[in-house]
Structures are given as C-alpha cells and as structure tokens.
Amino acid sequence: MADIIEITDFMDPRLDIYARCTEGQLLNRHEPDKGIFIAESPMVIKLALDSGCEPISFLAEKRRLTGDTKAVLDRCENIPVFTAEFDLLTQLTGFKLTRGMLCAMRRPKPQNAARVCAGARRIAVLENIVNPTNIGAIFRSAAALYIDGVILTPACSDPLYRRAVRVSMGTVFQVPWAYMKDEYSWPHPAMEWLHSLGFKTAAMALNDHSRSIDDPQIMAEEKLAIVLGTEGDGLAEDTVADCDYTVRIPMSHGVDSLNVAAASAVAFWQLAAKNRN
C-alpha cells in the first residue's frame, strides 16, 4: 500500500525536488548515478515504470488519489506519496499541466550507442538540438513512425528534462536512445562507425545537391541514419558534406523549411517505409 503523506506547507523541504531544484541539480552531472528526473501524469509515469525506472516519491492532488493515479500507486508499495489540495499545489510551477500527478524517479542507466544501433534499420541522429520541446516532439514522432532508435550529440538537450518527457508523452521510455560518447564522437569517428554497421547517412538540409525525400534509392537503403540539425542554423556544413545523402522535403508557397520537430515527422514517415512493411 502506498504511504500517503498530506502536506500543508508549500515550503516543506520534502517538496524541493518538485518545486525548487533546477534541471541541472536533478541531473547531477558530478554524480550521475544519483540523477533524478520528474515524470508527469499517470500515463507517462506508467510508461516509465514499465521501462524499469525506479520511483522515489509521488506528488498528487488529493482528490485524484483514485482511478489512473491509484493504479500507478498500487504498483509502488512503500513509496512516499505527498498529497495536498489543488489550491496549494498550484503554487508549484506547472502543476496545472500534470493531470494531477508527478513522480520523482531515478535516472536509468545510460545506454550506449552500439546497443541502440544493434539490429536497427532506421535511426535518427540529432545534432545539437537544444530545445526540450523539440526533443520531446521528435521522440514522439520516432515512436509513432517506425524509428528504431535515437542517437544524440553531447550538446543536445536531455530527453529526460521534465518538458521533454511531457511533450514526448512518455515515448522517451519506449524508443532506445543514447548520447554519442568519446569513442563515437560526432561527426568523426561516429560517421565511419555508422558506416561500419552498414548505415547510410541522410542529412536533412537544403543545398544544390539535395534529393527529394521520396527518392527511391534513399528509401530503398537497408539501413539508414536520418540526421537532423539544431534549430535555426540546421546541420553543420561539414556534417552535410560528410553524409551519403542530402535530403529535402518538397514544399510550396515559397516556404523553405519546417521546424525540426515537424520535419522529423515527415522524414520518419517517408524514410522509415521499410520498417512499416
């Protein structure tokens, strides 16, 4: 049975993890084994639990300790559940967006890029994408549109930042992902390493050599890494030059590009067609 603890004071130090710790403090770069993330809503928390994430505590609106919330809590015996009336909880930044429930969880052990790529036919490589909203949206598209895994360069925003988790609707716990580490630093030697695994690389970018996203040769590649760049500047010129293909999305009305999250959805649907068959 869950350990229900009613709170009456917003400044209770036990709420620091939800109300006063920054994303950087939760990440705990100096001691990553002690890192924490916050999951929101019963559905997202369930997906995190299903993936093996370990809960530390819950924060839930008092009137919602039933239904979906209770189903989650029933899986987590002896985990503290802090609860209060809605008026008190609204003092917590963003609590209105949580559908009544937050959970502090220990960060899972990081995967490595080799494990993410093992057996994959379509992966996404994210280069220096720093907006957590875009990261979350890309993961949601990857999960829905047949992408086997996601690789991120070190400058990318953390997929377990609270906003990224929320926007992804929990799909960050369903799609395997990893950061490029020193042994696979981007773009080199990571590009050569992907080639050694049989991947062709397709840069999403506009230049004189861009091919349409429905190019039969690109779509027919047995293994493809779809490379997406940072907001605004897009992919680095050297990255584009070193990829096997440069790919564009045909557009009308003089529009030259889409937001990276929107572009990812179009690219994943078209270029992951082999995974749909």
PDB file of C-alpha atoms in Angstrom:
ATOM      1  CA  MET A   1       0.000   0.000   0.000  1.00  0.00           C
ATOM      2  CA  ALA A   2       1.256   3.485  -0.834  1.00  0.00           C
ATOM      3  CA  ASP A   3       2.495   5.697   2.014  1.00  0.00           C
ATOM      4  CA  ILE A   4       0.132   8.722   1.841  1.00  0.00           C
ATOM      5  CA  ILE A   5       1.568  11.899   3.427  1.00  0.00           C
ATOM      6  CA  GLU A   6      -0.615  15.011   3.483  1.00  0.00           C
ATOM      7  CA  ILE A   7       1.262  18.304   3.210  1.00  0.00           C
ATOM      8  CA  THR A   8       0.034  21.716   4.286  1.00  0.00           C
ATOM      9  CA  ASP A   9       3.093  23.904   3.650  1.00  0.00           C
ATOM     10  CA  PHE A  10       4.372  24.628   0.153  1.00  0.00           C
ATOM     11  CA  MET A  11       7.858  25.275   1.607  1.00  0.00           C
ATOM     12  CA  ASP A  12       8.097  21.777   3.070  1.00  0.00           C
ATOM     13  CA  PRO A  13      11.691  20.728   2.170  1.00  0.00           C
ATOM     14  CA  ARG A  14      10.421  17.354   1.005  1.00  0.00           C
ATOM     15  CA  LEU A  15       8.913  19.223  -1.965  1.00  0.00           C
ATOM     16  CA  ASP A  16      12.236  20.757  -3.040  1.00  0.00           C
ATOM     17  CA  ILE A  17      12.710  18.049  -5.645  1.00  0.00           C
ATOM     18  CA  TYR A  18       9.446  19.135  -7.315  1.00  0.00           C
ATOM     19  CA  ALA A  19       9.397  22.880  -6.674  1.00  0.00           C
ATOM     20  CA  ARG A  20      12.879  24.272  -6.158  1.00  0.00           C
ATOM     21  CA  CYS A  21      15.511  22.055  -7.794  1.00  0.00           C
ATOM     22  CA  THR A  22      16.698  23.067 -11.249  1.00  0.00           C
ATOM     23  CA  GLU A  23      17.019  20.600 -14.120  1.00  0.00           C
ATOM     24  CA  GLY A  24      20.782  20.788 -13.667  1.00  0.00           C
ATOM     25  CA  GLN A  25      20.535  19.913  -9.997  1.00  0.00           C
ATOM     26  CA  LEU A  26      18.268  16.976 -10.757  1.00  0.00           C
ATOM     27  CA  LEU A  27      20.612  15.736 -13.482  1.00  0.00           C
ATOM     28  CA  ASN A  28      23.551  15.816 -11.030  1.00  0.00           C
ATOM     29  CA  ARG A  29      26.352  15.725 -13.599  1.00  0.00           C
ATOM     30  CA  HIS A  30      29.010  15.219 -10.904  1.00  0.00           C
ATOM     31  CA  GLU A  31      27.306  12.080  -9.591  1.00  0.00           C
ATOM     32  CA  PRO A  32      25.168  10.834 -12.493  1.00  0.00           C
ATOM     33  CA  ASP A  33      24.266   7.622 -10.653  1.00  0.00           C
ATOM     34  CA  LYS A  34      22.272   9.837  -8.268  1.00  0.00           C
ATOM     35  CA  GLY A  35      20.497  11.736 -11.042  1.00  0.00           C
ATOM     36  CA  ILE A  36      16.735  12.252 -10.892  1.00  0.00           C
ATOM     37  CA  PHE A  37      14.030  13.214 -13.371  1.00  0.00           C
ATOM     38  CA  ILE A  38      10.382  14.207 -12.976  1.00  0.00           C
ATOM     39  CA  ALA A  39       7.602  12.396 -14.836  1.00  0.00           C
ATOM     40  CA  GLU A  40       4.125  13.912 -15.178  1.00  0.00           C
ATOM     41  CA  SER A  41       0.692  12.291 -15.425  1.00  0.00           C
ATOM     42  CA  PRO A  42      -0.320   8.697 -14.670  1.00  0.00           C
ATOM     43  CA  MET A  43       0.111   7.620 -18.296  1.00  0.00           C
ATOM     44  CA  VAL A  44       3.704   8.878 -18.572  1.00  0.00           C
ATOM     45  CA  ILE A  45       4.617   7.537 -15.126  1.00  0.00           C
ATOM     46  CA  LYS A  46       3.227   4.127 -16.101  1.00  0.00           C
ATOM     47  CA  LEU A  47       5.432   4.051 -19.205  1.00  0.00           C
ATOM     48  CA  ALA A  48       8.453   4.986 -17.101  1.00  0.00           C
ATOM     49  CA  LEU A  49       7.657   2.199 -14.624  1.00  0.00           C
ATOM     50  CA  ASP A  50       7.145  -0.254 -17.482  1.00  0.00           C
ATOM     51  CA  SER A  51      10.643   0.586 -18.745  1.00  0.00           C
ATOM     52  CA  GLY A  52      12.141  -0.206 -15.339  1.00  0.00           C
ATOM     53  CA  CYS A  53      12.572   3.291 -13.886  1.00  0.00           C
ATOM     54  CA  GLU A  54      12.659   3.406 -10.084  1.00  0.00           C
ATOM     55  CA  PRO A  55      10.268   5.812  -8.297  1.00  0.00           C
ATOM     56  CA  ILE A  56      11.479   7.894  -5.340  1.00  0.00           C
ATOM     57  CA  SER A  57       8.268   9.686  -4.391  1.00  0.00           C
ATOM     58  CA  PHE A  58       4.985  10.970  -5.794  1.00  0.00           C
ATOM     59  CA  LEU A  59       3.156  14.271  -5.567  1.00  0.00           C
ATOM     60  CA  ALA A  60      -0.556  14.041  -6.267  1.00  0.00           C
ATOM     61  CA  GLU A  61      -3.655  16.137  -5.970  1.00  0.00           C
ATOM     62  CA  LYS A  62      -5.699  14.835  -3.052  1.00  0.00           C
ATOM     63  CA  ARG A  63      -8.961  14.429  -4.952  1.00  0.00           C
ATOM     64  CA  ARG A  64      -7.220  12.378  -7.647  1.00  0.00           C
ATOM     65  CA  LEU A  65      -5.961   9.516  -5.499  1.00  0.00           C
ATOM     66  CA  THR A  66      -8.302   7.213  -7.379  1.00  0.00           C
ATOM     67  CA  GLY A  67      -8.640   5.810 -10.889  1.00  0.00           C
ATOM     68  CA  ASP A  68      -5.482   6.005 -13.027  1.00  0.00           C
ATOM     69  CA  THR A  69      -3.484   7.519 -10.161  1.00  0.00           C
ATOM     70  CA  LYS A  70      -4.428   4.696  -7.797  1.00  0.00           C
ATOM     71  CA  ALA A  71      -3.498   2.109 -10.431  1.00  0.00           C
ATOM     72  CA  VAL A  72       0.006   3.591 -10.581  1.00  0.00           C
ATOM     73  CA  LEU A  73       0.343   3.849  -6.807  1.00  0.00           C
ATOM     74  CA  ASP A  74      -0.752   0.239  -6.368  1.00  0.00           C
ATOM     75  CA  ARG A  75       2.396  -0.763  -8.264  1.00  0.00           C
ATOM     76  CA  CYS A  76       4.652   1.179  -5.889  1.00  0.00           C
ATOM     77  CA  GLU A  77       4.233  -0.056  -2.343  1.00  0.00           C
ATOM     78  CA  ASN A  78       6.025   1.850   0.425  1.00  0.00           C
ATOM     79  CA  ILE A  79       6.898   4.785  -1.854  1.00  0.00           C
ATOM     80  CA  PRO A  80       6.011   8.168  -0.235  1.00  0.00           C
ATOM     81  CA  VAL A  81       3.019   9.899  -1.807  1.00  0.00           C
ATOM     82  CA  PHE A  82       2.821  13.577  -0.899  1.00  0.00           C
ATOM     83  CA  THR A  83      -0.655  14.958  -1.406  1.00  0.00           C
ATOM     84  CA  ALA A  84      -2.476  18.241  -0.920  1.00  0.00           C
ATOM     85  CA  GLU A  85      -5.446  20.212  -2.115  1.00  0.00           C
ATOM     86  CA  PHE A  86      -5.254  21.724  -5.593  1.00  0.00           C
ATOM     87  CA  ASP A  87      -5.001  25.323  -4.328  1.00  0.00           C
ATOM     88  CA  LEU A  88      -1.748  24.516  -2.550  1.00  0.00           C
ATOM     89  CA  LEU A  89      -0.320  22.526  -5.416  1.00  0.00           C
ATOM     90  CA  THR A  90      -0.927  25.341  -7.917  1.00  0.00           C
ATOM     91  CA  GLN A  91       1.952  27.154  -6.209  1.00  0.00           C
ATOM     92  CA  LEU A  92       4.183  24.529  -7.835  1.00  0.00           C
ATOM     93  CA  THR A  93       5.288  25.796 -11.241  1.00  0.00           C
ATOM     94  CA  GLY A  94       3.467  23.944 -13.962  1.00  0.00           C
ATOM     95  CA  PHE A  95       1.395  21.714 -11.693  1.00  0.00           C
ATOM     96  CA  LYS A  96      -1.770  22.586 -13.627  1.00  0.00           C
ATOM     97  CA  LEU A  97      -0.254  20.763 -16.602  1.00  0.00           C
ATOM     98  CA  THR A  98       0.390  17.474 -14.812  1.00  0.00           C
ATOM     99  CA  ARG A  99      -3.079  15.895 -14.862  1.00  0.00           C
ATOM    100  CA  GLY A 100      -2.881  15.615 -11.114  1.00  0.00           C
ATOM    101  CA  MET A 101       0.323  13.637 -10.535  1.00  0.00           C
ATOM    102  CA  LEU A 102       4.114  13.977 -10.513  1.00  0.00           C
ATOM    103  CA  CYS A 103       6.719  11.329  -9.804  1.00  0.00           C
ATOM    104  CA  ALA A 104      10.399  11.805  -8.962  1.00  0.00           C
ATOM    105  CA  MET A 105      12.354   8.878 -10.396  1.00  0.00           C
ATOM    106  CA  ARG A 106      15.966   7.771 -10.531  1.00  0.00           C
ATOM    107  CA  ARG A 107      17.574   8.199 -13.917  1.00  0.00           C
ATOM    108  CA  PRO A 108      18.003   4.880 -15.713  1.00  0.00           C
ATOM    109  CA  LYS A 109      21.483   3.668 -16.510  1.00  0.00           C
ATOM    110  CA  PRO A 110      22.533   5.270 -19.821  1.00  0.00           C
ATOM    111  CA  GLN A 111      22.520   3.054 -22.888  1.00  0.00           C
ATOM    112  CA  ASN A 112      25.421   3.115 -25.304  1.00  0.00           C
ATOM    113  CA  ALA A 113      25.159   3.914 -28.983  1.00  0.00           C
ATOM    114  CA  ALA A 114      26.231   0.433 -30.061  1.00  0.00           C
ATOM    115  CA  ARG A 115      23.355  -1.165 -28.185  1.00  0.00           C
ATOM    116  CA  VAL A 116      20.839   1.305 -29.630  1.00  0.00           C
ATOM    117  CA  CYS A 117      22.024   0.602 -33.176  1.00  0.00           C
ATOM    118  CA  ALA A 118      22.183  -3.174 -32.811  1.00  0.00           C
ATOM    119  CA  GLY A 119      19.550  -4.682 -35.108  1.00  0.00           C
ATOM    120  CA  ALA A 120      18.192  -1.267 -36.117  1.00  0.00           C
ATOM    121  CA  ARG A 121      17.300  -0.417 -39.712  1.00  0.00           C
ATOM    122  CA  ARG A 122      16.236   3.197 -39.201  1.00  0.00           C
ATOM    123  CA  ILE A 123      17.740   5.515 -36.604  1.00  0.00           C
ATOM    124  CA  ALA A 124      17.628   9.270 -36.030  1.00  0.00           C
ATOM    125  CA  VAL A 125      20.786  11.221 -35.253  1.00  0.00           C
ATOM    126  CA  LEU A 126      20.143  14.573 -33.550  1.00  0.00           C
ATOM    127  CA  GLU A 127      22.875  17.188 -33.867  1.00  0.00           C
ATOM    128  CA  ASN A 128      22.933  19.913 -31.198  1.00  0.00           C
ATOM    129  CA  ILE A 129      19.146  20.211 -30.789  1.00  0.00           C
ATOM    130  CA  VAL A 130      18.796  22.216 -27.585  1.00  0.00           C
ATOM    131  CA  ASN A 131      15.071  22.864 -27.204  1.00  0.00           C
ATOM    132  CA  PRO A 132      13.445  20.275 -24.869  1.00  0.00           C
ATOM    133  CA  THR A 133      10.089  20.742 -26.607  1.00  0.00           C
ATOM    134  CA  ASN A 134      11.623  19.772 -29.948  1.00  0.00           C
ATOM    135  CA  ILE A 135      13.435  16.816 -28.381  1.00  0.00           C
ATOM    136  CA  GLY A 136      10.168  15.546 -26.893  1.00  0.00           C
ATOM    137  CA  ALA A 137       8.258  16.020 -30.144  1.00  0.00           C
ATOM    138  CA  ILE A 138      10.959  14.213 -32.148  1.00  0.00           C
ATOM    139  CA  PHE A 139      10.810  11.256 -29.770  1.00  0.00           C
ATOM    140  CA  ARG A 140       7.036  11.102 -30.081  1.00  0.00           C
ATOM    141  CA  SER A 141       7.345  11.050 -33.873  1.00  0.00           C
ATOM    142  CA  ALA A 142      10.122   8.458 -33.702  1.00  0.00           C
ATOM    143  CA  ALA A 143       7.966   6.141 -31.599  1.00  0.00           C
ATOM    144  CA  ALA A 144       4.902   6.576 -33.784  1.00  0.00           C
ATOM    145  CA  LEU A 145       6.641   6.448 -37.169  1.00  0.00           C
ATOM    146  CA  TYR A 146       8.811   3.342 -37.050  1.00  0.00           C
ATOM    147  CA  ILE A 147      12.215   4.676 -35.951  1.00  0.00           C
ATOM    148  CA  ASP A 148      14.244   2.026 -34.105  1.00  0.00           C
ATOM    149  CA  GLY A 149      16.465   4.310 -32.030  1.00  0.00           C
ATOM    150  CA  VAL A 150      17.741   7.847 -31.458  1.00  0.00           C
ATOM    151  CA  ILE A 151      21.368   8.981 -31.129  1.00  0.00           C
ATOM    152  CA  LEU A 152      22.097  12.444 -29.700  1.00  0.00           C
ATOM    153  CA  THR A 153      25.244  14.546 -29.861  1.00  0.00           C
ATOM    154  CA  PRO A 154      26.503  15.768 -26.452  1.00  0.00           C
ATOM    155  CA  ALA A 155      25.156  19.313 -26.951  1.00  0.00           C
ATOM    156  CA  CYS A 156      21.560  18.097 -27.347  1.00  0.00           C
ATOM    157  CA  SER A 157      19.008  18.783 -24.633  1.00  0.00           C
ATOM    158  CA  ASP A 158      18.409  15.917 -22.211  1.00  0.00           C
ATOM    159  CA  PRO A 159      15.460  13.696 -23.257  1.00  0.00           C
ATOM    160  CA  LEU A 160      14.648  13.295 -19.552  1.00  0.00           C
ATOM    161  CA  TYR A 161      14.203  17.000 -18.896  1.00  0.00           C
ATOM    162  CA  ARG A 162      10.729  17.467 -17.488  1.00  0.00           C
ATOM    163  CA  ARG A 163       9.352  19.305 -20.521  1.00  0.00           C
ATOM    164  CA  ALA A 164      10.883  16.844 -22.976  1.00  0.00           C
ATOM    165  CA  VAL A 165       9.329  13.911 -21.129  1.00  0.00           C
ATOM    166  CA  ARG A 166       5.946  15.636 -21.047  1.00  0.00           C
ATOM    167  CA  VAL A 167       5.935  16.614 -24.737  1.00  0.00           C
ATOM    168  CA  SER A 168       7.076  13.127 -25.729  1.00  0.00           C
ATOM    169  CA  MET A 169       4.053  11.659 -23.906  1.00  0.00           C
ATOM    170  CA  GLY A 170       6.437   9.162 -22.317  1.00  0.00           C
ATOM    171  CA  THR A 171       7.847   7.829 -25.576  1.00  0.00           C
ATOM    172  CA  VAL A 172      11.374   8.644 -24.318  1.00  0.00           C
ATOM    173  CA  PHE A 173      10.879   5.431 -22.309  1.00  0.00           C
ATOM    174  CA  GLN A 174       9.879   3.422 -25.372  1.00  0.00           C
ATOM    175  CA  VAL A 175      12.422   4.396 -28.032  1.00  0.00           C
ATOM    176  CA  PRO A 176      16.020   3.329 -27.260  1.00  0.00           C
ATOM    177  CA  TRP A 177      18.394   6.318 -27.170  1.00  0.00           C
ATOM    178  CA  ALA A 178      21.956   7.186 -26.308  1.00  0.00           C
ATOM    179  CA  TYR A 179      24.408  10.049 -26.451  1.00  0.00           C
ATOM    180  CA  MET A 180      27.461   9.889 -28.665  1.00  0.00           C
ATOM    181  CA  LYS A 181      30.374   9.413 -26.295  1.00  0.00           C
ATOM    182  CA  ASP A 182      34.095   9.937 -26.836  1.00  0.00           C
ATOM    183  CA  GLU A 183      34.547   6.660 -28.687  1.00  0.00           C
ATOM    184  CA  TYR A 184      31.850   7.728 -31.145  1.00  0.00           C
ATOM    185  CA  SER A 185      32.376  11.495 -31.157  1.00  0.00           C
ATOM    186  CA  TRP A 186      30.366  13.332 -33.794  1.00  0.00           C
ATOM    187  CA  PRO A 187      30.774  13.662 -36.695  1.00  0.00           C
ATOM    188  CA  HIS A 188      34.031  11.723 -36.721  1.00  0.00           C
ATOM    189  CA  PRO A 189      34.694   8.912 -35.992  1.00  0.00           C
ATOM    190  CA  ALA A 190      30.940   8.409 -35.476  1.00  0.00           C
ATOM    191  CA  MET A 191      30.214   8.715 -39.209  1.00  0.00           C
ATOM    192  CA  GLU A 192      32.730   5.988 -40.010  1.00  0.00           C
ATOM    193  CA  TRP A 193      31.375   3.858 -37.191  1.00  0.00           C
ATOM    194  CA  LEU A 194      27.828   4.092 -38.576  1.00  0.00           C
ATOM    195  CA  HIS A 195      29.149   3.088 -41.986  1.00  0.00           C
ATOM    196  CA  SER A 196      30.893   0.086 -40.420  1.00  0.00           C
ATOM    197  CA  LEU A 197      27.473  -1.025 -39.131  1.00  0.00           C
ATOM    198  CA  GLY A 198      26.040  -0.802 -42.634  1.00  0.00           C
ATOM    199  CA  PHE A 199      24.219   2.533 -42.250  1.00  0.00           C
ATOM    200  CA  LYS A 200      23.994   5.142 -44.963  1.00  0.00           C
ATOM    201  CA  THR A 201      23.600   8.675 -43.603  1.00  0.00           C
ATOM    202  CA  ALA A 202      20.968  11.124 -44.843  1.00  0.00           C
ATOM    203  CA  ALA A 203      21.310  14.785 -43.848  1.00  0.00           C
ATOM    204  CA  MET A 204      18.070  16.755 -43.710  1.00  0.00           C
ATOM    205  CA  ALA A 205      19.249  20.001 -45.317  1.00  0.00           C
ATOM    206  CA  LEU A 206      18.803  22.336 -48.269  1.00  0.00           C
ATOM    207  CA  ASN A 207      21.584  22.675 -50.815  1.00  0.00           C
ATOM    208  CA  ASP A 208      22.201  22.260 -54.520  1.00  0.00           C
ATOM    209  CA  HIS A 209      22.689  18.521 -54.077  1.00  0.00           C
ATOM    210  CA  SER A 210      19.552  17.810 -52.038  1.00  0.00           C
ATOM    211  CA  ARG A 211      17.373  14.942 -53.209  1.00  0.00           C
ATOM    212  CA  SER A 212      13.644  14.730 -52.602  1.00  0.00           C
ATOM    213  CA  ILE A 213      12.650  12.799 -49.523  1.00  0.00           C
ATOM    214  CA  ASP A 214      10.792  10.276 -51.696  1.00  0.00           C
ATOM    215  CA  ASP A 215      13.912   9.417 -53.720  1.00  0.00           C
ATOM    216  CA  PRO A 216      13.611   5.651 -54.413  1.00  0.00           C
ATOM    217  CA  GLN A 217      17.326   4.984 -53.854  1.00  0.00           C
ATOM    218  CA  ILE A 218      17.311   6.557 -50.389  1.00  0.00           C
ATOM    219  CA  MET A 219      14.082   4.871 -49.380  1.00  0.00           C
ATOM    220  CA  ALA A 220      15.445   1.500 -50.516  1.00  0.00           C
ATOM    221  CA  GLU A 221      18.565   1.652 -48.320  1.00  0.00           C
ATOM    222  CA  GLU A 222      18.618  -1.334 -45.993  1.00  0.00           C
ATOM    223  CA  LYS A 223      19.931   0.731 -43.063  1.00  0.00           C
ATOM    224  CA  LEU A 224      19.582   4.493 -42.844  1.00  0.00           C
ATOM    225  CA  ALA A 225      20.569   7.120 -40.274  1.00  0.00           C
ATOM    226  CA  ILE A 226      18.426  10.261 -40.628  1.00  0.00           C
ATOM    227  CA  VAL A 227      20.466  13.251 -39.428  1.00  0.00           C
ATOM    228  CA  LEU A 228      18.601  16.305 -38.097  1.00  0.00           C
ATOM    229  CA  GLY A 229      20.182  19.601 -37.070  1.00  0.00           C
ATOM    230  CA  THR A 230      19.767  22.290 -34.487  1.00  0.00           C
ATOM    231  CA  GLU A 231      17.006  24.871 -34.530  1.00  0.00           C
ATOM    232  CA  GLY A 232      17.745  27.871 -36.723  1.00  0.00           C
ATOM    233  CA  ASP A 233      21.142  27.038 -38.228  1.00  0.00           C
ATOM    234  CA  GLY A 234      20.380  23.426 -39.094  1.00  0.00           C
ATOM    235  CA  LEU A 235      23.162  20.916 -39.627  1.00  0.00           C
ATOM    236  CA  ALA A 236      26.804  21.947 -39.674  1.00  0.00           C
ATOM    237  CA  GLU A 237      28.210  22.290 -43.188  1.00  0.00           C
ATOM    238  CA  ASP A 238      30.842  19.632 -42.512  1.00  0.00           C
ATOM    239  CA  THR A 239      28.150  17.204 -41.362  1.00  0.00           C
ATOM    240  CA  VAL A 240      26.125  17.722 -44.528  1.00  0.00           C
ATOM    241  CA  ALA A 241      29.216  17.315 -46.695  1.00  0.00           C
ATOM    242  CA  ASP A 242      30.169  14.048 -44.996  1.00  0.00           C
ATOM    243  CA  CYS A 243      26.726  12.389 -45.208  1.00  0.00           C
ATOM    244  CA  ASP A 244      25.946   9.973 -48.026  1.00  0.00           C
ATOM    245  CA  TYR A 245      22.795  11.840 -48.998  1.00  0.00           C
ATOM    246  CA  THR A 246      21.351  15.309 -48.538  1.00  0.00           C
ATOM    247  CA  VAL A 247      17.575  15.174 -48.336  1.00  0.00           C
ATOM    248  CA  ARG A 248      14.899  17.860 -48.606  1.00  0.00           C
ATOM    249  CA  ILE A 249      11.142  17.921 -48.093  1.00  0.00           C
ATOM    250  CA  PRO A 250       9.396  19.367 -51.183  1.00  0.00           C
ATOM    251  CA  MET A 251       7.326  22.418 -50.180  1.00  0.00           C
ATOM    252  CA  SER A 252       5.034  25.007 -51.678  1.00  0.00           C
ATOM    253  CA  HIS A 253       4.259  28.723 -51.291  1.00  0.00           C
ATOM    254  CA  GLY A 254       7.939  29.630 -51.062  1.00  0.00           C
ATOM    255  CA  VAL A 255       8.377  28.011 -47.652  1.00  0.00           C
ATOM    256  CA  ASP A 256      11.967  26.819 -47.404  1.00  0.00           C
ATOM    257  CA  SER A 257      11.905  24.712 -44.244  1.00  0.00           C
ATOM    258  CA  LEU A 258       9.901  23.318 -41.336  1.00  0.00           C
ATOM    259  CA  ASN A 259      10.571  23.352 -37.624  1.00  0.00           C
ATOM    260  CA  VAL A 260      12.914  20.451 -36.837  1.00  0.00           C
ATOM    261  CA  ALA A 261      10.201  18.593 -34.931  1.00  0.00           C
ATOM    262  CA  ALA A 262       7.728  18.879 -37.813  1.00  0.00           C
ATOM    263  CA  ALA A 263      10.425  17.947 -40.326  1.00  0.00           C
ATOM    264  CA  SER A 264      11.303  14.871 -38.292  1.00  0.00           C
ATOM    265  CA  ALA A 265       7.736  13.567 -38.522  1.00  0.00           C
ATOM    266  CA  VAL A 266       7.671  13.931 -42.319  1.00  0.00           C
ATOM    267  CA  ALA A 267      11.134  12.394 -42.666  1.00  0.00           C
ATOM    268  CA  PHE A 268      10.428   9.462 -40.372  1.00  0.00           C
ATOM    269  CA  TRP A 269       7.184   8.569 -42.137  1.00  0.00           C
ATOM    270  CA  GLN A 270       8.718   8.673 -45.599  1.00  0.00           C
ATOM    271  CA  LEU A 271      12.158   7.249 -44.942  1.00  0.00           C
ATOM    272  CA  ALA A 272      11.117   4.534 -42.480  1.00  0.00           C
ATOM    273  CA  ALA A 273       8.752   2.944 -45.005  1.00  0.00           C
ATOM    274  CA  LYS A 274      10.824  -0.265 -44.981  1.00  0.00           C
ATOM    275  CA  ASN A 275      10.051  -0.650 -41.264  1.00  0.00           C
ATOM    276  CA  ARG A 276       6.322  -0.471 -41.990  1.00  0.00           C
ATOM    277  CA  ASN A 277       6.435  -3.453 -44.324  1.00  0.00           C
TER     278      ASN A 277
END
